[in-house]
Structure formats: structure tokens, C-alpha cells
Amino acid sequence: QPAALVAVSKTFAADDIRPVLQAGQRVFGENRVQEAEAKWPGLKAEFPGVELHLIGPLQSNKAADAVALFDVIQTVDREKIAAELAREMKKQGRAPKLFVQVNTGLEPQKAGIDPRQALAFITRCRDVHGLAIEGLMAIPPADENPGPHFALLAKLAKEAGLSSLSMGMSGDYETALAFGASHVRVGSAIFGGR
């Protein structure tokens, strides 16, 4: 099936997002739980069928809010978050789809699990926390060729038996698609510069 286009609406107000919804786009990505809470409950009520993705790092104290608002959480990357999400999903009776974020470039400032620990972590998410993991997500280093990073993510997904790959942004989504992306995250190419 064709890759899903995740329109990255972070930093844009509801009035900027509405025309994109009116044009038929239904899959959106936000970086911050609080910012999304300010605009999406209203937009979701106005436009049925929206699928909202959290694509920014998740703090454990925001897990309850994230489970309540988001349909997909792409940034599961550590034990504490997995445990917190499992607890909230049970409590709220909601089951957002979950992706594990992998730090393919091992960048210290970036969220995501070390690729060498990814498979063990996915197994723990499943076996210890009872979480169904849908796929993997990565943001390659800005100054490197993204191809090898996308290839690594695809390889890890295959080893873990996962079919969804969230990779590629406005500048490199074509490369990501060539490596089998199921979701590309495009902001500036849709909304213009921030």
C-alpha cells in the first residue's frame, strides 16, 4: 500500500491547519503534547477521521495526556515510557498504535534507543509491558546521507517482524520511500517555512 503522508503541523495554529484538512489530509504529526492539546480536540471534532501522531519525544509525566489525544505515538524509546504507556492504555481503555524510535546516528542530543539495543527493547515492550509495537521511527543526522540510516531501520524492522517504518522528512522523503518507508513526515513542503 502507498506510504502515509504525515503532515507535520507543529508550530502551526488551527487556522493554518484547517485548509489542509479541508483539502482532505487526515494524518498529522505534532511534536509536543501540550501544543497539540490546545488545537486538536477542536479540529478532531470538526473533521472526522483524523489520525494524530506524536512525533516528538515523550516525557513520562505526559503519557496520560498523550494516550488520551494521540492515535499513534511514534517515540517510544525507553523502559520508563513503555511502562507508563502500558499503564495509561489499560486505565483509559485506549490503544494508540506505537512505534519505537531508534537513534540510528547515536546522537547524544537526540531521543531514540541505541540501534544495538532496539530488538531487545521491542521484545521487552511486547513481553514485559504487553505493548503491541507497530513499527520503527528514526530521524537521521542532518549532515549525513540518510540512506544508510534508512537501510538500518528497515533491517531492524525486518528482524523484529515489523512492517511499518516512519522515516523521511521534507528533504529526504524520496530516499526514505526507496528504502520502504510506510510513513513520511512532511511539514515545510506542505505548510511552508515556520
PDB file of C-alpha atoms in Angstrom:
ATOM      1  CA  GLN A   1       0.000   0.000   0.000  1.00  0.00           C
ATOM      2  CA  PRO A   2       1.213   3.573  -0.584  1.00  0.00           C
ATOM      3  CA  ALA A   3       3.074   5.345   2.184  1.00  0.00           C
ATOM      4  CA  ALA A   4       1.052   7.529   4.531  1.00  0.00           C
ATOM      5  CA  LEU A   5       1.823  11.226   4.404  1.00  0.00           C
ATOM      6  CA  VAL A   6       2.078  12.597   7.948  1.00  0.00           C
ATOM      7  CA  ALA A   7       1.570  16.352   7.670  1.00  0.00           C
ATOM      8  CA  VAL A   8       3.738  17.889  10.402  1.00  0.00           C
ATOM      9  CA  SER A   9       1.636  20.686  11.857  1.00  0.00           C
ATOM     10  CA  LYS A  10       3.795  21.594  14.873  1.00  0.00           C
ATOM     11  CA  THR A  11       4.053  25.367  15.495  1.00  0.00           C
ATOM     12  CA  PHE A  12       1.097  25.995  13.156  1.00  0.00           C
ATOM     13  CA  ALA A  13      -2.198  27.297  14.529  1.00  0.00           C
ATOM     14  CA  ALA A  14      -5.583  25.657  13.953  1.00  0.00           C
ATOM     15  CA  ASP A  15      -6.400  28.280  11.315  1.00  0.00           C
ATOM     16  CA  ASP A  16      -3.297  27.285   9.326  1.00  0.00           C
ATOM     17  CA  ILE A  17      -4.137  23.590   9.623  1.00  0.00           C
ATOM     18  CA  ARG A  18      -7.815  23.863   8.662  1.00  0.00           C
ATOM     19  CA  PRO A  19      -7.201  24.428   4.896  1.00  0.00           C
ATOM     20  CA  VAL A  20      -5.046  21.274   4.799  1.00  0.00           C
ATOM     21  CA  LEU A  21      -7.867  19.346   6.494  1.00  0.00           C
ATOM     22  CA  GLN A  22     -10.360  20.851   4.050  1.00  0.00           C
ATOM     23  CA  ALA A  23      -8.171  19.623   1.197  1.00  0.00           C
ATOM     24  CA  GLY A  24      -8.649  16.085   2.513  1.00  0.00           C
ATOM     25  CA  GLN A  25      -5.469  15.410   4.514  1.00  0.00           C
ATOM     26  CA  ARG A  26      -6.264  13.364   7.637  1.00  0.00           C
ATOM     27  CA  VAL A  27      -2.904  12.237   9.069  1.00  0.00           C
ATOM     28  CA  PHE A  28      -0.986  14.826  11.100  1.00  0.00           C
ATOM     29  CA  GLY A  29       2.090  14.902  13.303  1.00  0.00           C
ATOM     30  CA  GLU A  30       2.765  17.036  16.358  1.00  0.00           C
ATOM     31  CA  ASN A  31       5.934  17.352  18.435  1.00  0.00           C
ATOM     32  CA  ARG A  32       4.557  18.451  21.781  1.00  0.00           C
ATOM     33  CA  VAL A  33       1.650  17.060  23.753  1.00  0.00           C
ATOM     34  CA  GLN A  34       0.670  20.425  25.239  1.00  0.00           C
ATOM     35  CA  GLU A  35       0.704  22.272  21.936  1.00  0.00           C
ATOM     36  CA  ALA A  36      -1.400  19.529  20.329  1.00  0.00           C
ATOM     37  CA  GLU A  37      -3.904  19.657  23.204  1.00  0.00           C
ATOM     38  CA  ALA A  38      -4.501  23.325  22.501  1.00  0.00           C
ATOM     39  CA  LYS A  39      -5.642  22.824  18.901  1.00  0.00           C
ATOM     40  CA  TRP A  40      -6.517  19.233  18.045  1.00  0.00           C
ATOM     41  CA  PRO A  41      -9.544  18.347  20.194  1.00  0.00           C
ATOM     42  CA  GLY A  42     -11.487  21.088  18.367  1.00  0.00           C
ATOM     43  CA  LEU A  43     -10.153  20.175  14.935  1.00  0.00           C
ATOM     44  CA  LYS A  44     -10.849  16.464  15.528  1.00  0.00           C
ATOM     45  CA  ALA A  45     -14.454  17.306  16.423  1.00  0.00           C
ATOM     46  CA  GLU A  46     -14.770  19.373  13.242  1.00  0.00           C
ATOM     47  CA  PHE A  47     -13.082  16.886  10.884  1.00  0.00           C
ATOM     48  CA  PRO A  48     -13.893  13.194  11.470  1.00  0.00           C
ATOM     49  CA  GLY A  49     -11.294  10.559  10.709  1.00  0.00           C
ATOM     50  CA  VAL A  50      -8.179  12.466  11.774  1.00  0.00           C
ATOM     51  CA  GLU A  51      -5.214  10.297  12.787  1.00  0.00           C
ATOM     52  CA  LEU A  52      -2.910  12.252  15.073  1.00  0.00           C
ATOM     53  CA  HIS A  53       0.720  11.155  15.505  1.00  0.00           C
ATOM     54  CA  LEU A  54       3.063  12.192  18.303  1.00  0.00           C
ATOM     55  CA  ILE A  55       6.452  12.508  16.608  1.00  0.00           C
ATOM     56  CA  GLY A  56       8.328  14.409  19.330  1.00  0.00           C
ATOM     57  CA  PRO A  57       9.959  12.992  22.460  1.00  0.00           C
ATOM     58  CA  LEU A  58       7.514  11.939  25.166  1.00  0.00           C
ATOM     59  CA  GLN A  59       8.066  12.712  28.842  1.00  0.00           C
ATOM     60  CA  SER A  60       6.602  10.170  31.228  1.00  0.00           C
ATOM     61  CA  ASN A  61       4.522  12.819  33.056  1.00  0.00           C
ATOM     62  CA  LYS A  62       2.750  13.472  29.732  1.00  0.00           C
ATOM     63  CA  ALA A  63       1.958   9.817  28.987  1.00  0.00           C
ATOM     64  CA  ALA A  64      -1.662  10.055  30.198  1.00  0.00           C
ATOM     65  CA  ASP A  65      -2.338  13.114  28.027  1.00  0.00           C
ATOM     66  CA  ALA A  66      -0.608  11.518  25.036  1.00  0.00           C
ATOM     67  CA  VAL A  67      -2.691   8.335  25.285  1.00  0.00           C
ATOM     68  CA  ALA A  68      -5.880  10.401  25.556  1.00  0.00           C
ATOM     69  CA  LEU A  69      -5.187  12.563  22.487  1.00  0.00           C
ATOM     70  CA  PHE A  70      -2.951  10.718  20.030  1.00  0.00           C
ATOM     71  CA  ASP A  71      -3.863   7.836  17.738  1.00  0.00           C
ATOM     72  CA  VAL A  72      -0.222   6.924  17.085  1.00  0.00           C
ATOM     73  CA  ILE A  73       2.809   7.517  19.324  1.00  0.00           C
ATOM     74  CA  GLN A  74       5.997   7.231  17.276  1.00  0.00           C
ATOM     75  CA  THR A  75       8.505   7.977  20.013  1.00  0.00           C
ATOM     76  CA  VAL A  76       8.597   5.042  22.446  1.00  0.00           C
ATOM     77  CA  ASP A  77      12.298   4.835  23.287  1.00  0.00           C
ATOM     78  CA  ARG A  78      12.859   3.718  26.868  1.00  0.00           C
ATOM     79  CA  GLU A  79      11.633   1.381  29.562  1.00  0.00           C
ATOM     80  CA  LYS A  80      10.003   4.071  31.702  1.00  0.00           C
ATOM     81  CA  ILE A  81       7.873   5.334  28.800  1.00  0.00           C
ATOM     82  CA  ALA A  82       6.856   1.801  27.821  1.00  0.00           C
ATOM     83  CA  ALA A  83       5.698   1.063  31.392  1.00  0.00           C
ATOM     84  CA  GLU A  84       3.855   4.376  31.675  1.00  0.00           C
ATOM     85  CA  LEU A  85       2.089   3.940  28.322  1.00  0.00           C
ATOM     86  CA  ALA A  86       1.060   0.385  29.186  1.00  0.00           C
ATOM     87  CA  ARG A  87      -0.459   1.579  32.457  1.00  0.00           C
ATOM     88  CA  GLU A  88      -2.313   4.506  30.863  1.00  0.00           C
ATOM     89  CA  MET A  89      -3.638   2.462  27.935  1.00  0.00           C
ATOM     90  CA  LYS A  90      -5.108  -0.062  30.361  1.00  0.00           C
ATOM     91  CA  LYS A  91      -6.556   2.693  32.555  1.00  0.00           C
ATOM     92  CA  GLN A  92      -8.092   4.683  29.674  1.00  0.00           C
ATOM     93  CA  GLY A  93      -9.133   1.717  27.539  1.00  0.00           C
ATOM     94  CA  ARG A  94      -7.401   3.359  24.579  1.00  0.00           C
ATOM     95  CA  ALA A  95      -4.836   1.714  22.326  1.00  0.00           C
ATOM     96  CA  PRO A  96      -2.844   4.174  20.244  1.00  0.00           C
ATOM     97  CA  LYS A  97      -0.510   2.467  17.789  1.00  0.00           C
ATOM     98  CA  LEU A  98       3.090   2.517  18.983  1.00  0.00           C
ATOM     99  CA  PHE A  99       6.381   2.923  17.148  1.00  0.00           C
ATOM    100  CA  VAL A 100       9.826   2.556  18.714  1.00  0.00           C
ATOM    101  CA  GLN A 101      12.159   5.456  17.944  1.00  0.00           C
ATOM    102  CA  VAL A 102      15.692   4.374  17.058  1.00  0.00           C
ATOM    103  CA  ASN A 103      18.636   6.785  17.301  1.00  0.00           C
ATOM    104  CA  THR A 104      20.369   5.456  14.176  1.00  0.00           C
ATOM    105  CA  GLY A 105      23.100   8.105  14.320  1.00  0.00           C
ATOM    106  CA  LEU A 106      23.799   7.567  18.043  1.00  0.00           C
ATOM    107  CA  GLU A 107      23.449  11.325  18.532  1.00  0.00           C
ATOM    108  CA  PRO A 108      23.606  12.232  22.234  1.00  0.00           C
ATOM    109  CA  GLN A 109      21.154  15.143  21.873  1.00  0.00           C
ATOM    110  CA  LYS A 110      18.560  13.044  20.090  1.00  0.00           C
ATOM    111  CA  ALA A 111      15.842  10.796  21.507  1.00  0.00           C
ATOM    112  CA  GLY A 112      15.642   7.162  20.464  1.00  0.00           C
ATOM    113  CA  ILE A 113      17.055   3.842  21.561  1.00  0.00           C
ATOM    114  CA  ASP A 114      20.532   2.680  20.560  1.00  0.00           C
ATOM    115  CA  PRO A 115      20.087   0.516  17.441  1.00  0.00           C
ATOM    116  CA  ARG A 116      22.121  -2.262  19.112  1.00  0.00           C
ATOM    117  CA  GLN A 117      19.528  -2.432  21.905  1.00  0.00           C
ATOM    118  CA  ALA A 118      16.459  -1.982  19.715  1.00  0.00           C
ATOM    119  CA  LEU A 119      15.485  -5.632  19.238  1.00  0.00           C
ATOM    120  CA  ALA A 120      15.812  -6.446  22.941  1.00  0.00           C
ATOM    121  CA  PHE A 121      13.765  -3.364  23.802  1.00  0.00           C
ATOM    122  CA  ILE A 122      10.990  -4.264  21.323  1.00  0.00           C
ATOM    123  CA  THR A 123      10.866  -7.748  22.870  1.00  0.00           C
ATOM    124  CA  ARG A 124      10.551  -6.242  26.371  1.00  0.00           C
ATOM    125  CA  CYS A 125       7.796  -3.896  25.173  1.00  0.00           C
ATOM    126  CA  ARG A 126       5.879  -6.942  23.981  1.00  0.00           C
ATOM    127  CA  ASP A 127       6.662  -9.467  26.706  1.00  0.00           C
ATOM    128  CA  VAL A 128       7.082  -7.339  29.828  1.00  0.00           C
ATOM    129  CA  HIS A 129       4.717  -4.445  29.126  1.00  0.00           C
ATOM    130  CA  GLY A 130       2.204  -6.191  26.854  1.00  0.00           C
ATOM    131  CA  LEU A 131       2.519  -3.500  24.189  1.00  0.00           C
ATOM    132  CA  ALA A 132       1.886  -4.182  20.520  1.00  0.00           C
ATOM    133  CA  ILE A 133       4.602  -2.396  18.555  1.00  0.00           C
ATOM    134  CA  GLU A 134       3.574  -1.357  15.026  1.00  0.00           C
ATOM    135  CA  GLY A 135       6.852  -0.145  13.615  1.00  0.00           C
ATOM    136  CA  LEU A 136      10.045   1.869  13.954  1.00  0.00           C
ATOM    137  CA  MET A 137      10.824   5.559  13.554  1.00  0.00           C
ATOM    138  CA  ALA A 138      14.091   7.424  13.025  1.00  0.00           C
ATOM    139  CA  ILE A 139      15.445  10.897  12.322  1.00  0.00           C
ATOM    140  CA  PRO A 140      18.869  10.565  10.640  1.00  0.00           C
ATOM    141  CA  PRO A 141      21.648  13.059  11.448  1.00  0.00           C
ATOM    142  CA  ALA A 142      21.061  16.274   9.486  1.00  0.00           C
ATOM    143  CA  ASP A 143      24.543  16.346   7.954  1.00  0.00           C
ATOM    144  CA  GLU A 144      24.770  12.725   6.812  1.00  0.00           C
ATOM    145  CA  ASN A 145      23.478  10.786   3.827  1.00  0.00           C
ATOM    146  CA  PRO A 146      20.174   9.415   5.156  1.00  0.00           C
ATOM    147  CA  GLY A 147      20.294   6.247   3.014  1.00  0.00           C
ATOM    148  CA  PRO A 148      22.369   4.082   5.382  1.00  0.00           C
ATOM    149  CA  HIS A 149      20.199   5.177   8.324  1.00  0.00           C
ATOM    150  CA  PHE A 150      17.006   4.231   6.481  1.00  0.00           C
ATOM    151  CA  ALA A 151      18.594   0.910   5.488  1.00  0.00           C
ATOM    152  CA  LEU A 152      19.488   0.192   9.128  1.00  0.00           C
ATOM    153  CA  LEU A 153      15.961   0.991  10.292  1.00  0.00           C
ATOM    154  CA  ALA A 154      14.469  -1.262   7.594  1.00  0.00           C
ATOM    155  CA  LYS A 155      16.803  -4.089   8.610  1.00  0.00           C
ATOM    156  CA  LEU A 156      15.881  -3.764  12.297  1.00  0.00           C
ATOM    157  CA  ALA A 157      12.176  -3.714  11.433  1.00  0.00           C
ATOM    158  CA  LYS A 158      12.550  -6.858   9.376  1.00  0.00           C
ATOM    159  CA  GLU A 159      14.397  -8.624  12.201  1.00  0.00           C
ATOM    160  CA  ALA A 160      11.651  -7.591  14.640  1.00  0.00           C
ATOM    161  CA  GLY A 161       8.873  -8.656  12.257  1.00  0.00           C
ATOM    162  CA  LEU A 162       7.515  -5.106  11.905  1.00  0.00           C
ATOM    163  CA  SER A 163       6.042  -3.729   8.705  1.00  0.00           C
ATOM    164  CA  SER A 164       5.770  -0.016   9.495  1.00  0.00           C
ATOM    165  CA  LEU A 165       8.673   2.387   9.031  1.00  0.00           C
ATOM    166  CA  SER A 166       8.306   6.081   9.821  1.00  0.00           C
ATOM    167  CA  MET A 167      11.243   7.757   8.139  1.00  0.00           C
ATOM    168  CA  GLY A 168      11.901  10.615   5.780  1.00  0.00           C
ATOM    169  CA  MET A 169      11.046  14.288   6.032  1.00  0.00           C
ATOM    170  CA  SER A 170      10.612  17.148   3.563  1.00  0.00           C
ATOM    171  CA  GLY A 171      14.250  16.964   2.397  1.00  0.00           C
ATOM    172  CA  ASP A 172      14.733  13.216   2.068  1.00  0.00           C
ATOM    173  CA  TYR A 173      11.351  11.517   1.838  1.00  0.00           C
ATOM    174  CA  GLU A 174      12.051  10.235  -1.680  1.00  0.00           C
ATOM    175  CA  THR A 175      15.100   8.357  -0.402  1.00  0.00           C
ATOM    176  CA  ALA A 176      13.035   7.062   2.519  1.00  0.00           C
ATOM    177  CA  LEU A 177      10.353   5.763   0.161  1.00  0.00           C
ATOM    178  CA  ALA A 178      13.025   3.944  -1.832  1.00  0.00           C
ATOM    179  CA  PHE A 179      14.035   2.174   1.396  1.00  0.00           C
ATOM    180  CA  GLY A 180      10.459   1.134   2.159  1.00  0.00           C
ATOM    181  CA  ALA A 181       9.043   3.910   4.340  1.00  0.00           C
ATOM    182  CA  SER A 182       5.392   3.361   5.304  1.00  0.00           C
ATOM    183  CA  HIS A 183       5.056   6.872   6.801  1.00  0.00           C
ATOM    184  CA  VAL A 184       6.855  10.039   5.733  1.00  0.00           C
ATOM    185  CA  ARG A 185       6.752  13.148   7.940  1.00  0.00           C
ATOM    186  CA  VAL A 186       6.458  16.277   5.839  1.00  0.00           C
ATOM    187  CA  GLY A 187       5.974  19.749   7.288  1.00  0.00           C
ATOM    188  CA  SER A 188       7.615  22.602   5.424  1.00  0.00           C
ATOM    189  CA  ALA A 189       6.751  21.205   1.986  1.00  0.00           C
ATOM    190  CA  ILE A 190       3.056  21.387   2.960  1.00  0.00           C
ATOM    191  CA  PHE A 191       2.789  24.336   5.316  1.00  0.00           C
ATOM    192  CA  GLY A 192       5.731  26.446   4.100  1.00  0.00           C
ATOM    193  CA  GLY A 193       8.549  27.679   6.313  1.00  0.00           C
ATOM    194  CA  ARG A 194       7.930  28.201  10.027  1.00  0.00           C
TER     195      ARG A 194
END
